Tab-separated table of C-alpha atoms in Angstrom:
chain	number	residue	atom	x	y	z
A	227	UNK	CA	46.799	17.659	86.641
A	228	UNK	CA	45.989	13.467	87.748
A	229	UNK	CA	46.104	11.715	85.090
A	230	UNK	CA	42.703	10.387	83.726
A	231	UNK	CA	42.626	7.290	83.152
A	232	UNK	CA	46.110	6.629	82.614
A	233	UNK	CA	45.731	9.046	79.650
A	234	UNK	CA	48.637	11.654	79.963
A	235	UNK	CA	48.232	15.846	80.924
A	236	UNK	CA	49.176	17.026	76.916
A	237	UNK	CA	45.867	13.391	75.646
A	238	UNK	CA	42.109	13.259	75.895
A	239	UNK	CA	40.150	9.727	76.034
A	240	UNK	CA	39.879	10.162	71.668
A	241	UNK	CA	41.273	13.727	71.022
A	242	UNK	CA	41.119	15.450	67.376
A	243	UNK	CA	43.341	12.043	65.750
A	244	UNK	CA	41.190	9.712	66.746
A	245	UNK	CA	44.440	9.165	68.972
A	246	UNK	CA	43.535	6.159	72.283
A	247	UNK	CA	46.716	4.541	73.383
A	248	UNK	CA	47.736	5.813	76.633
A	249	UNK	CA	50.726	8.548	76.192
A	250	UNK	CA	52.351	7.178	78.753
A	251	UNK	CA	51.209	3.571	78.473
A	252	UNK	CA	52.746	4.159	74.744
A	253	UNK	CA	56.281	5.309	76.145
A	254	UNK	CA	56.574	2.618	78.442
A	255	UNK	CA	55.863	0.277	76.424
A	256	UNK	CA	57.935	1.205	72.547
A	257	UNK	CA	60.465	2.654	74.650
A	258	UNK	CA	63.011	1.110	73.323
A	259	UNK	CA	61.978	1.670	69.551
A	260	UNK	CA	60.896	4.925	69.867
A	261	UNK	CA	62.792	6.633	72.223
A	262	UNK	CA	65.720	8.068	71.003
A	263	UNK	CA	69.174	7.983	73.379
A	264	UNK	CA	69.427	11.208	75.748
A	265	UNK	CA	73.308	11.592	75.215
A	266	UNK	CA	74.154	14.153	72.627
A	267	UNK	CA	70.559	14.248	71.638
A	268	UNK	CA	69.360	17.887	71.198
A	269	UNK	CA	66.671	17.668	73.674
A	270	UNK	CA	69.518	17.191	76.657
A	271	UNK	CA	72.301	19.879	75.002
A	272	UNK	CA	69.672	22.185	74.604
A	273	UNK	CA	69.601	21.387	78.883
A	274	UNK	CA	72.735	21.983	79.109
A	275	UNK	CA	73.152	25.256	77.609
A	276	UNK	CA	70.375	25.969	79.619
A	277	UNK	CA	71.906	24.911	82.780
A	278	UNK	CA	75.044	26.719	81.887
A	279	UNK	CA	72.966	29.675	80.943
A	280	UNK	CA	71.365	30.141	84.388
A	281	UNK	CA	74.839	29.260	85.928
A	282	UNK	CA	75.913	32.447	85.129
A	283	UNK	CA	72.064	34.254	85.413
A	284	UNK	CA	72.148	33.744	89.164
A	285	UNK	CA	76.231	34.233	89.078
A	286	UNK	CA	75.100	37.946	87.884
A	287	UNK	CA	72.012	38.088	90.573
A	288	UNK	CA	74.848	37.575	93.420
A	289	UNK	CA	77.311	39.415	92.603
A	290	UNK	CA	77.007	42.625	94.105
A	291	UNK	CA	75.513	39.971	97.583
A	292	UNK	CA	78.928	39.731	97.955
A	293	UNK	CA	81.201	42.334	96.169
A	294	UNK	CA	78.798	44.194	99.055
A	295	UNK	CA	81.358	43.538	101.639
A	296	UNK	CA	84.501	44.516	99.124
A	297	UNK	CA	82.160	47.682	98.402
A	298	UNK	CA	81.541	49.275	101.958
A	299	UNK	CA	83.877	51.381	103.768
A	300	UNK	CA	82.747	48.873	106.847
A	301	UNK	CA	83.913	51.158	109.762
A	302	UNK	CA	80.624	53.812	108.551
A	303	UNK	CA	78.117	51.575	107.404
A	304	UNK	CA	77.145	50.019	111.118
A	305	UNK	CA	73.148	50.102	111.333
A	306	UNK	CA	71.394	52.806	111.797
A	307	UNK	CA	69.191	51.062	114.061
A	308	UNK	CA	70.043	51.268	117.775
A	309	UNK	CA	67.589	47.890	118.660
A	310	UNK	CA	69.505	45.949	116.179
A	311	UNK	CA	72.890	46.676	117.103
A	312	UNK	CA	72.888	45.184	120.996
A	313	UNK	CA	71.153	42.344	119.000
A	314	UNK	CA	74.520	41.229	117.225
A	315	UNK	CA	77.090	38.146	117.786
A	316	UNK	CA	80.028	39.731	119.404
A	317	UNK	CA	83.198	39.035	116.825
A	318	UNK	CA	84.651	37.489	119.782
A	319	UNK	CA	82.581	34.367	119.031
A	320	UNK	CA	83.782	32.847	115.528
A	321	UNK	CA	87.474	34.321	116.969
A	322	UNK	CA	87.606	36.411	114.314
A	323	UNK	CA	88.321	40.225	114.552
A	324	UNK	CA	88.015	41.210	110.641
A	325	UNK	CA	84.263	40.957	111.231
A	326	UNK	CA	82.241	44.002	110.047
A	327	UNK	CA	85.444	45.980	108.999
A	328	UNK	CA	87.001	47.049	105.245
A	329	UNK	CA	87.886	43.435	103.866
A	330	UNK	CA	91.116	43.048	102.917
A	331	UNK	CA	91.526	44.229	98.937
A	332	UNK	CA	94.227	45.710	96.674
A	333	UNK	CA	95.275	48.932	96.860
A	334	UNK	CA	93.928	52.167	94.569
A	335	UNK	CA	90.381	49.786	95.487
A	336	UNK	CA	87.450	52.167	96.000
A	337	UNK	CA	84.981	51.943	98.983
A	338	UNK	CA	81.426	53.837	99.495
A	339	UNK	CA	80.212	54.939	102.469
A	340	UNK	CA	77.088	54.445	102.043
A	341	UNK	CA	74.351	53.553	105.344
A	342	UNK	CA	72.476	49.842	106.014
A	343	UNK	CA	69.533	50.927	104.125
A	344	UNK	CA	71.505	52.495	101.470
A	345	UNK	CA	72.480	48.421	100.915
A	346	UNK	CA	69.762	46.705	101.429
A	347	UNK	CA	67.549	49.183	98.241
A	348	UNK	CA	70.913	48.468	96.029
A	349	UNK	CA	70.848	45.084	96.522
A	350	UNK	CA	66.718	44.972	96.398
A	351	UNK	CA	66.871	47.263	93.448
A	352	UNK	CA	67.314	44.365	91.158
A	353	UNK	CA	63.620	43.036	91.933
A	354	UNK	CA	62.335	45.894	90.444
A	355	UNK	CA	62.861	45.282	87.033
A	356	UNK	CA	62.774	41.848	87.637
A	357	UNK	CA	58.583	42.314	88.714
A	358	UNK	CA	57.811	44.216	85.507
A	359	UNK	CA	59.624	41.925	82.834
A	360	UNK	CA	57.886	37.888	83.888
A	361	UNK	CA	54.634	38.138	82.359
A	362	UNK	CA	55.327	40.271	79.007
A	363	UNK	CA	58.772	38.253	78.409
A	364	UNK	CA	56.331	34.623	78.970
A	365	UNK	CA	53.241	35.628	76.254
A	366	UNK	CA	56.105	37.224	73.637
A	367	UNK	CA	58.116	33.690	74.343
A	368	UNK	CA	55.383	31.677	73.553
A	369	UNK	CA	54.014	33.574	71.109
A	370	UNK	CA	57.295	33.874	69.368
A	371	UNK	CA	59.397	31.332	70.493
A	372	UNK	CA	61.770	31.512	73.650
A	373	UNK	CA	65.653	31.208	72.888
A	374	UNK	CA	65.452	34.678	71.858
A	375	UNK	CA	63.783	36.166	74.482
A	376	UNK	CA	66.609	33.959	77.077
A	377	UNK	CA	69.503	34.308	75.094
A	378	UNK	CA	68.767	38.176	74.885
A	379	UNK	CA	67.743	38.355	78.733
A	380	UNK	CA	71.097	36.903	79.728
A	381	UNK	CA	73.041	38.885	76.931
A	382	UNK	CA	71.251	42.594	77.572
A	383	UNK	CA	72.012	41.421	81.705
A	384	UNK	CA	75.411	40.717	80.791
A	385	UNK	CA	76.710	43.635	79.157
A	386	UNK	CA	74.796	45.976	81.567
A	387	UNK	CA	76.715	44.404	84.153
A	388	UNK	CA	79.703	45.299	82.645
A	389	UNK	CA	78.640	49.095	83.613
A	390	UNK	CA	78.226	48.585	87.838
A	391	UNK	CA	82.107	49.925	88.878
A	392	UNK	CA	80.954	53.457	86.757
A	393	UNK	CA	77.965	53.140	87.751
A	394	UNK	CA	78.857	52.919	91.208
A	395	UNK	CA	81.319	55.544	91.283
A	396	UNK	CA	78.293	57.651	89.790
A	397	UNK	CA	76.448	57.783	92.536
A	398	UNK	CA	74.177	55.253	95.203
A	399	UNK	CA	71.198	56.428	92.374
A	400	UNK	CA	73.390	55.532	89.754
A	401	UNK	CA	73.470	51.791	90.596
A	402	UNK	CA	69.954	51.269	91.991
A	403	UNK	CA	68.477	52.329	88.570
A	404	UNK	CA	71.638	50.147	86.874
A	405	UNK	CA	70.518	46.744	89.040
A	406	UNK	CA	67.027	47.694	87.454
A	407	UNK	CA	67.716	47.431	83.868
A	408	UNK	CA	70.094	44.291	84.697
A	409	UNK	CA	66.387	42.994	86.397
A	410	UNK	CA	64.467	43.840	84.232
A	411	UNK	CA	66.397	41.880	80.943
A	412	UNK	CA	66.428	39.082	83.509
A	413	UNK	CA	63.144	39.324	84.047
A	414	UNK	CA	62.375	37.455	80.862
A	415	UNK	CA	64.830	34.398	81.256
A	416	UNK	CA	62.325	31.547	83.432
A	417	UNK	CA	59.712	31.888	81.952
A	418	UNK	CA	61.492	31.400	78.052
A	419	UNK	CA	62.787	28.630	79.274
A	420	UNK	CA	59.431	27.672	80.208
A	421	UNK	CA	58.260	27.988	76.900
A	422	UNK	CA	61.193	26.259	75.777
A	423	UNK	CA	60.082	23.495	76.987
A	424	UNK	CA	56.602	23.017	76.493
A	425	UNK	CA	58.223	22.783	72.583
A	426	UNK	CA	61.097	20.033	73.709
A	427	UNK	CA	60.156	18.398	76.720
A	428	UNK	CA	58.523	14.887	76.149
A	429	UNK	CA	55.723	14.752	79.019
A	430	UNK	CA	58.242	11.573	80.456
A	431	UNK	CA	61.231	13.190	80.157
A	432	UNK	CA	59.614	16.941	81.609
A	433	UNK	CA	61.005	16.531	85.332
A	434	UNK	CA	64.263	15.675	84.987
A	435	UNK	CA	65.275	18.065	81.029
A	436	UNK	CA	63.289	21.267	83.496
A	437	UNK	CA	65.581	20.965	86.771
A	438	UNK	CA	68.551	19.864	85.325
A	439	UNK	CA	68.724	23.261	82.770
A	440	UNK	CA	66.585	25.413	86.271
A	441	UNK	CA	69.226	23.968	88.799
A	442	UNK	CA	71.738	25.957	86.929
A	443	UNK	CA	70.152	28.503	89.562
A	444	UNK	CA	72.365	26.589	92.573
A	445	UNK	CA	75.132	25.848	90.673
A	446	UNK	CA	76.129	29.886	89.038
A	447	UNK	CA	75.154	30.617	93.056
A	448	UNK	CA	77.120	28.159	94.709
A	449	UNK	CA	80.263	29.125	92.313
A	450	UNK	CA	79.425	32.340	91.950
A	451	UNK	CA	79.791	33.346	95.730
A	452	UNK	CA	83.128	31.601	96.245
A	453	UNK	CA	84.707	32.909	93.280
A	454	UNK	CA	82.999	36.312	93.319
A	455	UNK	CA	85.056	36.197	97.503
A	456	UNK	CA	88.258	35.507	96.034
A	457	UNK	CA	88.207	37.752	93.470
A	458	UNK	CA	87.586	41.068	95.849
A	459	UNK	CA	90.304	40.512	97.679
A	460	UNK	CA	92.413	39.002	94.932
A	461	UNK	CA	91.926	41.622	91.991
A	462	UNK	CA	89.242	44.050	93.709
A	463	UNK	CA	86.012	44.376	93.555
A	464	UNK	CA	85.394	45.757	90.503
A	465	UNK	CA	87.012	43.141	88.287
A	466	UNK	CA	83.867	40.747	90.029
A	467	UNK	CA	81.373	42.445	87.640
A	468	UNK	CA	83.745	43.181	84.211
A	469	UNK	CA	84.430	38.929	84.830
A	470	UNK	CA	80.941	38.098	85.366
A	471	UNK	CA	78.989	40.672	82.202
A	472	UNK	CA	82.306	38.663	80.224
A	473	UNK	CA	80.842	35.338	80.423
A	474	UNK	CA	77.357	36.046	79.845
A	475	UNK	CA	79.212	37.708	76.630
A	476	UNK	CA	80.771	34.821	75.828
A	477	UNK	CA	77.676	32.256	76.669
A	478	UNK	CA	75.006	34.120	74.366
A	479	UNK	CA	76.993	33.678	71.638
A	480	UNK	CA	77.648	30.444	71.892
A	481	UNK	CA	73.341	30.002	72.992
A	482	UNK	CA	72.357	32.246	69.379
A	483	UNK	CA	74.506	29.694	67.379
A	484	UNK	CA	73.842	26.624	68.748
A	485	UNK	CA	69.925	26.590	70.181
A	486	UNK	CA	66.350	26.101	68.315
A	487	UNK	CA	62.571	27.216	69.276
A	488	UNK	CA	61.850	23.584	68.649
A	489	UNK	CA	62.393	20.067	67.463
A	490	UNK	CA	61.566	21.408	63.426
A	491	UNK	CA	64.589	23.920	63.334
A	492	UNK	CA	66.897	22.700	64.493
A	493	UNK	CA	69.134	21.875	61.675
A	494	UNK	CA	71.660	19.444	63.730
A	495	UNK	CA	69.198	17.510	65.578
A	496	UNK	CA	68.301	13.665	64.242
A	497	UNK	CA	64.968	12.885	62.056
A	498	UNK	CA	64.245	9.741	64.713
A	499	UNK	CA	64.927	12.005	67.926
A	500	UNK	CA	62.445	15.143	66.100
A	501	UNK	CA	59.659	12.867	65.723
A	502	UNK	CA	60.143	11.487	69.017
A	503	UNK	CA	59.483	15.246	70.781
A	504	UNK	CA	57.022	16.517	68.164
A	505	UNK	CA	54.100	12.788	68.720
A	506	UNK	CA	54.789	12.807	72.360
A	507	UNK	CA	54.158	16.111	72.853
A	508	UNK	CA	51.463	16.469	70.192
A	509	UNK	CA	49.330	19.096	69.504
A	510	UNK	CA	50.499	21.488	72.683
A	511	UNK	CA	53.658	21.570	71.468
A	512	UNK	CA	52.999	24.646	69.170
A	513	UNK	CA	52.745	28.531	69.489
A	514	UNK	CA	50.240	30.543	71.343
A	515	UNK	CA	48.033	33.103	69.497
A	516	UNK	CA	47.796	37.177	70.496
A	517	UNK	CA	45.203	36.205	72.338
A	518	UNK	CA	45.557	33.949	75.755
A	519	UNK	CA	42.137	32.624	78.228
A	520	UNK	CA	42.791	35.655	80.712
A	521	UNK	CA	39.443	34.775	82.415
A	522	UNK	CA	39.560	30.467	82.935
A	523	UNK	CA	43.242	31.379	83.629
A	524	UNK	CA	41.897	33.713	86.669
A	525	UNK	CA	39.385	30.820	87.612
A	526	UNK	CA	41.803	28.654	87.741
A	527	UNK	CA	42.030	26.972	91.352
A	528	UNK	CA	45.266	24.848	89.829
A	529	UNK	CA	47.063	28.182	88.401
A	530	UNK	CA	46.370	30.147	91.703
A	531	UNK	CA	48.188	27.100	93.901
A	532	UNK	CA	50.709	27.341	91.590
A	533	UNK	CA	51.386	30.504	91.951
A	534	UNK	CA	51.279	31.024	96.016
A	535	UNK	CA	53.887	28.319	95.877
A	536	UNK	CA	56.572	29.411	93.750
A	537	UNK	CA	55.829	32.758	95.497
A	538	UNK	CA	56.424	31.455	99.183
A	539	UNK	CA	58.955	28.765	97.853
A	540	UNK	CA	60.903	32.187	96.089
A	541	UNK	CA	60.225	34.490	98.683
A	542	UNK	CA	62.243	32.113	101.184
A	543	UNK	CA	65.444	31.408	98.340
A	544	UNK	CA	65.522	35.217	96.971
A	545	UNK	CA	65.797	36.444	101.148
A	546	UNK	CA	68.670	34.182	101.536
A	547	UNK	CA	70.008	34.453	98.215
A	548	UNK	CA	70.285	38.649	98.301
A	549	UNK	CA	71.158	38.898	102.051
A	550	UNK	CA	72.803	35.433	102.853
A	551	UNK	CA	76.603	37.744	102.737
A	552	UNK	CA	75.642	39.828	104.622
A	553	UNK	CA	73.882	38.434	107.691
A	554	UNK	CA	77.896	36.200	107.456
A	555	UNK	CA	79.407	39.852	107.721
A	556	UNK	CA	76.948	41.507	109.859
A	557	UNK	CA	75.348	39.354	112.267
A	558	UNK	CA	78.152	36.184	112.448
A	559	UNK	CA	81.046	38.135	111.185
A	560	UNK	CA	82.841	35.799	109.445
A	561	UNK	CA	85.749	37.441	107.339
A	562	UNK	CA	85.037	37.530	103.168
A	563	UNK	CA	86.491	34.620	101.950
A	564	UNK	CA	85.021	31.872	104.516
A	565	UNK	CA	81.600	34.313	103.846
A	566	UNK	CA	81.348	33.013	100.624
A	567	UNK	CA	82.117	29.990	100.912
A	568	UNK	CA	79.463	29.624	104.187
A	569	UNK	CA	77.165	31.443	101.541
A	570	UNK	CA	78.035	29.420	98.496
A	571	UNK	CA	77.792	26.326	101.167
A	572	UNK	CA	74.224	25.509	101.035
A	573	UNK	CA	73.997	25.735	96.746
A	574	UNK	CA	75.459	23.302	96.376
A	575	UNK	CA	72.396	20.658	98.808
A	576	UNK	CA	70.622	22.678	96.419
A	577	UNK	CA	71.772	21.884	93.141
A	578	UNK	CA	72.112	17.593	94.112
A	579	UNK	CA	69.212	17.495	95.464
A	580	UNK	CA	66.605	19.115	91.919
A	581	UNK	CA	68.414	17.027	90.015
A	582	UNK	CA	68.212	13.924	91.717
A	583	UNK	CA	64.718	14.670	92.252
A	584	UNK	CA	63.523	15.772	88.700
A	585	UNK	CA	65.381	12.400	88.097
A	586	UNK	CA	63.008	10.451	90.784
A	587	UNK	CA	59.964	11.807	89.748
A	588	UNK	CA	60.469	10.428	85.872
A	589	UNK	CA	61.632	7.109	86.682
A	590	UNK	CA	58.059	7.547	88.989
A	591	UNK	CA	55.778	7.970	86.160
A	592	UNK	CA	57.694	6.669	83.745
A	593	UNK	CA	56.798	2.684	85.979
A	594	UNK	CA	53.706	4.361	86.667
A	595	UNK	CA	53.858	4.833	90.684
A	596	UNK	CA	52.146	7.346	90.921
A	597	UNK	CA	49.529	10.220	88.698
A	598	UNK	CA	51.494	13.547	87.559
A	599	UNK	CA	49.545	15.153	90.526
A	600	UNK	CA	50.885	13.113	93.433
A	601	UNK	CA	54.056	13.556	92.038
A	602	UNK	CA	53.840	17.047	92.191
A	603	UNK	CA	52.443	17.396	95.155
A	604	UNK	CA	54.809	15.247	97.180
A	605	UNK	CA	57.702	17.484	95.637
A	606	UNK	CA	56.406	20.120	96.632
A	607	UNK	CA	54.974	19.546	99.831
A	608	UNK	CA	58.806	18.439	100.258
A	609	UNK	CA	60.568	20.919	98.896
A	610	UNK	CA	58.978	24.166	101.294
A	611	UNK	CA	57.529	22.291	104.507
A	612	UNK	CA	60.651	21.088	105.374
A	613	UNK	CA	63.333	23.716	104.875
A	614	UNK	CA	60.770	26.339	106.066
A	615	UNK	CA	60.929	24.078	109.365
A	616	UNK	CA	64.878	24.271	108.875
A	617	UNK	CA	64.839	28.262	108.166
A	618	UNK	CA	62.784	28.946	111.546
A	619	UNK	CA	65.604	26.744	112.887
A	620	UNK	CA	68.155	29.628	112.590
A	621	UNK	CA	66.353	32.529	113.977
A	622	UNK	CA	66.926	30.299	117.331
A	623	UNK	CA	70.488	29.681	116.741
A	624	UNK	CA	72.159	31.711	118.787
A	625	UNK	CA	75.198	32.861	117.997
A	626	UNK	CA	76.032	29.633	117.064
A	627	UNK	CA	77.934	29.998	113.557
A	628	UNK	CA	77.644	25.881	112.803
A	629	UNK	CA	74.686	25.910	114.314
A	630	UNK	CA	73.124	28.257	111.388
A	631	UNK	CA	75.288	27.304	108.898
A	632	UNK	CA	74.364	23.468	108.909
A	633	UNK	CA	70.107	24.687	109.023
A	634	UNK	CA	70.484	26.990	106.579
A	635	UNK	CA	71.983	24.383	104.313
A	636	UNK	CA	69.759	21.692	105.033
A	637	UNK	CA	66.810	24.640	104.129
A	638	UNK	CA	68.261	25.346	100.701
A	639	UNK	CA	68.866	21.402	99.787
A	640	UNK	CA	65.351	19.861	101.264
A	641	UNK	CA	64.535	23.051	98.868
A	642	UNK	CA	66.134	22.032	95.468
A	643	UNK	CA	63.445	18.839	95.722
A	644	UNK	CA	60.281	21.138	94.984
A	645	UNK	CA	62.715	21.748	91.267
A	646	UNK	CA	60.147	18.680	90.584
A	647	UNK	CA	57.269	20.011	92.079
A	648	UNK	CA	55.697	23.208	91.804
A	649	UNK	CA	58.132	24.894	89.382
A	650	UNK	CA	57.583	22.851	86.554
A	651	UNK	CA	52.621	21.937	87.320
A	652	UNK	CA	52.655	24.713	84.412
A	653	UNK	CA	53.936	22.562	82.002
A	654	UNK	CA	51.590	19.716	82.975
A	655	UNK	CA	48.157	21.979	83.584
A	656	UNK	CA	48.418	24.576	80.597
A	657	UNK	CA	52.000	23.723	78.656
A	658	UNK	CA	51.312	26.070	75.118
A	659	UNK	CA	50.575	29.128	78.083
A	660	UNK	CA	53.603	27.430	81.136
A	661	UNK	CA	56.171	30.560	80.237
A	662	UNK	CA	52.688	33.442	80.513
A	663	UNK	CA	52.619	31.847	84.141
């Protein structure tokens, strides 16, 4: 929503308390007196914990994408549709004779003869469960607080990940069910994050706090993809799931010890910072009741704009996140270690751009150069249209691995700017209900 006469989205020209000074102007004028330091503050410690939490979450999400290359016997898993075989690039195009063959890993590691449709179902199983818990998780997090749902979602997914080798041994149906359950647990994490930031993020710091915490997703993918390839090569693919699952369980212990749902209940926050956060957020920082304004939500044009934009952005992002290692293996014929590194490269740029975009967006708002509406639209358009163009260009890159990797990297890198756009916008228009959509 645009600023009205200089007032922030969390205030009106005359609210119940009789406050008439625009919130953004108050922060600009009194910044030296009212804003506590960012370094070592409770709100930035929360952002760092969320950053590592989402790094773990996306490590748990993408590990199967790379491990699948090692889990499957490459000589028996070629595409079943003759129409697709003719369009694959020749192995010699990269001077690599290992593409689409059984990866090098220690002896005695089990492999499975899963065909391409089975692999696709296993890679997509996660999202069957992920879809179910998004709205209920956000609703409950907005009512009870997000820390238990975010921490519990990561812990549950990590614990289930430890069972992946056993499920794979039992058969693809068991692995499909396990991955769906992992998605079920992880579906609450992003809504819970938004519910927590509705209570923790001052309006002039929203972009950088939320983009910093959410950038853990790109960072986690960047680290997990090559690390998974290395672990598969050195220790075998089962070790991937034991290590990733163990990391998630360790993170959850620190999360439940260090994090509180809101500033008022945090045992280690300074009085100055607590008052700053509570006063800047105002009455919209509280929990919502059991009832939510469903009809106004359904009829809200801005809300539908946010939903459609996020859906389109996530469609491309998750498609690459899930299928990029398979594309690198079966089409471009990179070996396991090359595959893992090149699949991770786009997410390094996405991580950097998402963090930078949050800082730039908050600076534009703090200096009152642009309204909230203008800032969100600029970063959304930049983060959706340009990545789409680069992604289309991948389809015309032919068998050139250099061009394909370049366009994929540019697409995901520039897409990171949307972190300060549409992926924050729901907390602008309805902070109390931000976790519900």
